[in-house]
Amino acid sequence: MARYDITGIGINIREVPDDTGSVKLKVQGLILDGPAHTAGVRQGDEVLAVNGEDVVGKSAFEVSSLLQGPNETFVTIKIRHGNCGPTQSLEIQRQLVARSPVFYRLEQVSNSPSSVGYMRLKEFNALARKDLVIAMKRLQDMGASYFILDLRDNLGGLVQAGIEIAKLFLNKGETIIYTVGRDPQYQKNVVADTAPLVTLPVVVLVNNRTASASEIVASALHDNCRAVLVGERTFGKGLIQSVFELRDGSGVVVTVGQYVTPNHLDINGNGIEPDFRNFPGWSDVSQHLLKCNLHQQG
């Protein structure tokens, strides 16, 4: 979990039963030009061993864990090409294989000279903040007057990435999220510590699969009057969980706190209600944000 989306060799392994009832571990997918693909691994290959350790009886998750390790270190993987092809041992250097979760484009607003910068964020991985900054700067340079941040079907990922992305839109000192828990170390007020990268109006698209880090970003922008939310009530995942390793190598996940929005609403089990179900006109967006700011000021 600590290595989530940070290092690896860029393959996805699946357990596939064969005709005899035993299970083979097959390469279901590869990152094109990733470390494994470059070394000669292909889709459909069977994984036989990792660093000399036979993988018979191991799950796909266990073998994926064996493959992972510190960036730029090496792992040796033994594979069988296809169903009955030759076997081969390959030494592969682990690399950062996180894929960009950001897709963006500039769109013309109907019956208006204005343009809108559309940004879809699929997950909060190690590249999320860096690639979103690139997208925002390019869209602004291309003449965007508004931003749409699409968080639909984004189930979260790295919470810290969500916090850092929220900072891109907020003024210094504004609250991103509160954390509450029985232990004082989990009672925090997380605030923006820099000036915003952009100040253009923002629409955040959400649905019932917008969860966790996505809800932190959505509520931070909404409660600080930086964005309106459009779509469906969000999922409602707001727990803080810690993983403790046990002596035998297993682990236990314990809930130690929860996230509360800047407006002091408990995310977990409740989700966040959008401002609009259907996409509003841009004049409605501006008016809504203006009213929000006036309400906050007094």
GROMACS .gro file of C-alpha atoms in nm, residues 77-222:
model
  146
   77ILE     CA    1   1.126  -1.265  -1.363
   78LYS     CA    2   1.091  -1.609  -1.528
   79ILE     CA    3   0.812  -1.632  -1.783
   80ARG     CA    4   0.669  -1.876  -2.035
   81HIS     CA    5   0.569  -1.709  -2.360
   82GLY     CA    6   0.213  -1.793  -2.461
   83ASN     CA    7   0.054  -2.121  -2.352
   84CYS     CA    8   0.323  -2.368  -2.458
   85GLY     CA    9   0.609  -2.144  -2.568
   86PRO     CA   10   0.968  -2.127  -2.447
   87THR     CA   11   1.062  -2.007  -2.099
   88GLN     CA   12   1.287  -1.707  -2.044
   89SER     CA   13   1.444  -1.531  -1.747
   90LEU     CA   14   1.452  -1.154  -1.774
   91GLU     CA   15   1.626  -0.900  -1.551
   92ILE     CA   16   1.410  -0.588  -1.540
   93GLN     CA   17   1.485  -0.252  -1.383
   94ARG     CA   18   1.201  -0.112  -1.179
   95GLN     CA   19   1.091   0.233  -1.291
   96LEU     CA   20   0.824   0.488  -1.216
   97VAL     CA   21   0.536   0.346  -1.417
   98ALA     CA   22   0.247   0.562  -1.300
   99ARG     CA   23   0.036   0.670  -1.596
  100SER     CA   24  -0.086   1.024  -1.632
  101PRO     CA   25  -0.435   1.047  -1.479
  102VAL     CA   26  -0.505   1.381  -1.649
  103PHE     CA   27  -0.687   1.440  -1.977
  104TYR     CA   28  -0.759   1.795  -2.090
  105ARG     CA   29  -0.893   1.996  -2.382
  106LEU     CA   30  -1.012   2.349  -2.463
  107GLU     CA   31  -1.375   2.385  -2.571
  108GLN     CA   32  -1.564   2.680  -2.714
  109VAL     CA   33  -1.871   2.792  -2.517
  110SER     CA   34  -2.187   2.788  -2.733
  111ASN     CA   35  -2.305   3.133  -2.845
  112SER     CA   36  -2.013   3.299  -2.666
  113PRO     CA   37  -1.659   3.411  -2.743
  114SER     CA   38  -1.545   3.244  -2.417
  115SER     CA   39  -1.357   2.915  -2.397
  116VAL     CA   40  -1.362   2.660  -2.117
  117GLY     CA   41  -1.072   2.441  -2.007
  118TYR     CA   42  -1.195   2.085  -1.945
  119MET     CA   43  -0.976   1.865  -1.721
  120ARG     CA   44  -1.058   1.506  -1.631
  121LEU     CA   45  -0.872   1.357  -1.334
  122LYS     CA   46  -0.907   0.979  -1.323
  123GLU     CA   47  -0.721   0.913  -0.997
  124PHE     CA   48  -0.488   1.072  -0.746
  125ASN     CA   49  -0.157   0.903  -0.819
  126ALA     CA   50   0.204   1.019  -0.806
  127LEU     CA   51   0.166   1.219  -1.130
  128ALA     CA   52  -0.170   1.384  -1.056
  129ARG     CA   53  -0.054   1.722  -0.926
  130LYS     CA   54   0.232   1.768  -1.172
  131ASP     CA   55   0.020   1.682  -1.476
  132LEU     CA   56  -0.277   1.889  -1.359
  133VAL     CA   57  -0.051   2.193  -1.319
  134ILE     CA   58   0.070   2.145  -1.677
  135ALA     CA   59  -0.290   2.116  -1.801
  136MET     CA   60  -0.406   2.427  -1.611
  137LYS     CA   61  -0.118   2.640  -1.738
  138ARG     CA   62  -0.162   2.528  -2.097
  139LEU     CA   63  -0.538   2.583  -2.093
  140GLN     CA   64  -0.495   2.927  -1.940
  141ASP     CA   65  -0.236   3.016  -2.206
  142MET     CA   66  -0.484   2.897  -2.471
  143GLY     CA   67  -0.741   3.146  -2.345
  144ALA     CA   68  -0.967   2.952  -2.105
  145SER     CA   69  -1.214   3.174  -1.917
  146TYR     CA   70  -1.346   2.895  -1.693
  147PHE     CA   71  -1.233   2.551  -1.578
  148ILE     CA   72  -1.425   2.226  -1.557
  149LEU     CA   73  -1.264   1.969  -1.323
  150ASP     CA   74  -1.421   1.630  -1.388
  151LEU     CA   75  -1.398   1.403  -1.081
  152ARG     CA   76  -1.673   1.163  -1.185
  153ASP     CA   77  -1.580   0.798  -1.123
  154ASN     CA   78  -1.260   0.909  -0.945
  155LEU     CA   79  -1.247   0.681  -0.641
  156GLY     CA   80  -0.948   0.859  -0.488
  157GLY     CA   81  -0.592   0.735  -0.440
  158LEU     CA   82  -0.320   0.926  -0.260
  159VAL     CA   83  -0.488   1.163  -0.014
  160GLN     CA   84  -0.182   1.389  -0.002
  161ALA     CA   85  -0.209   1.434  -0.378
  162GLY     CA   86  -0.567   1.550  -0.329
  163ILE     CA   87  -0.460   1.802  -0.065
  164GLU     CA   88  -0.184   1.938  -0.289
  165ILE     CA   89  -0.427   1.972  -0.582
  166ALA     CA   90  -0.680   2.160  -0.366
  167LYS     CA   91  -0.403   2.408  -0.278
  168LEU     CA   92  -0.372   2.500  -0.647
  169PHE     CA   93  -0.712   2.672  -0.631
  170LEU     CA   94  -0.725   2.817  -0.278
  171ASN     CA   95  -0.597   3.133  -0.116
  172LYS     CA   96  -0.325   3.106   0.145
  173GLY     CA   97  -0.474   3.025   0.486
  174GLU     CA   98  -0.801   2.877   0.357
  175THR     CA   99  -0.901   2.541   0.506
  176ILE     CA  100  -0.876   2.236   0.282
  177ILE     CA  101  -1.003   1.975   0.529
  178TYR     CA  102  -1.033   1.908   0.900
  179THR     CA  103  -0.927   1.574   1.044
  180VAL     CA  104  -1.080   1.456   1.371
  181GLY     CA  105  -0.999   1.157   1.587
  182ARG     CA  106  -0.957   1.042   1.945
  183ASP     CA  107  -0.578   1.074   1.924
  184PRO     CA  108  -0.459   1.439   1.918
  185GLN     CA  109  -0.225   1.364   1.626
  186TYR     CA  110  -0.532   1.310   1.406
  187GLN     CA  111  -0.694   1.642   1.505
  188LYS     CA  112  -0.571   1.881   1.238
  189ASN     CA  113  -0.677   2.178   1.031
  190VAL     CA  114  -0.512   2.136   0.691
  191VAL     CA  115  -0.478   2.475   0.519
  192ALA     CA  116  -0.343   2.611   0.191
  193ASP     CA  117   0.006   2.753   0.241
  194THR     CA  118   0.062   2.923  -0.095
  195ALA     CA  119  -0.119   3.158  -0.331
  196PRO     CA  120  -0.349   2.989  -0.586
  197LEU     CA  121  -0.216   2.889  -0.925
  198VAL     CA  122  -0.539   3.004  -1.093
  199THR     CA  123  -0.833   3.222  -0.993
  200LEU     CA  124  -1.076   3.148  -1.279
  201PRO     CA  125  -1.425   3.016  -1.189
  202VAL     CA  126  -1.441   2.636  -1.161
  203VAL     CA  127  -1.714   2.378  -1.211
  204VAL     CA  128  -1.647   2.041  -1.047
  205LEU     CA  129  -1.834   1.743  -1.195
  206VAL     CA  130  -1.917   1.470  -0.939
  207ASN     CA  131  -2.124   1.152  -0.919
  208ASN     CA  132  -2.187   0.864  -0.680
  209ARG     CA  133  -1.842   0.720  -0.759
  210THR     CA  134  -1.658   1.038  -0.660
  211ALA     CA  135  -1.489   0.928  -0.338
  212SER     CA  136  -1.219   0.986  -0.078
  213ALA     CA  137  -0.947   1.223  -0.208
  214SER     CA  138  -1.191   1.341  -0.476
  215GLU     CA  139  -1.438   1.443  -0.205
  216ILE     CA  140  -1.164   1.633  -0.020
  217VAL     CA  141  -1.090   1.838  -0.334
  218ALA     CA  142  -1.457   1.890  -0.421
  219SER     CA  143  -1.555   2.006  -0.070
  220ALA     CA  144  -1.246   2.230  -0.033
  221LEU     CA  145  -1.321   2.416  -0.356
  222HIS     CA  146  -1.694   2.429  -0.285
   0.00000   0.00000   0.00000
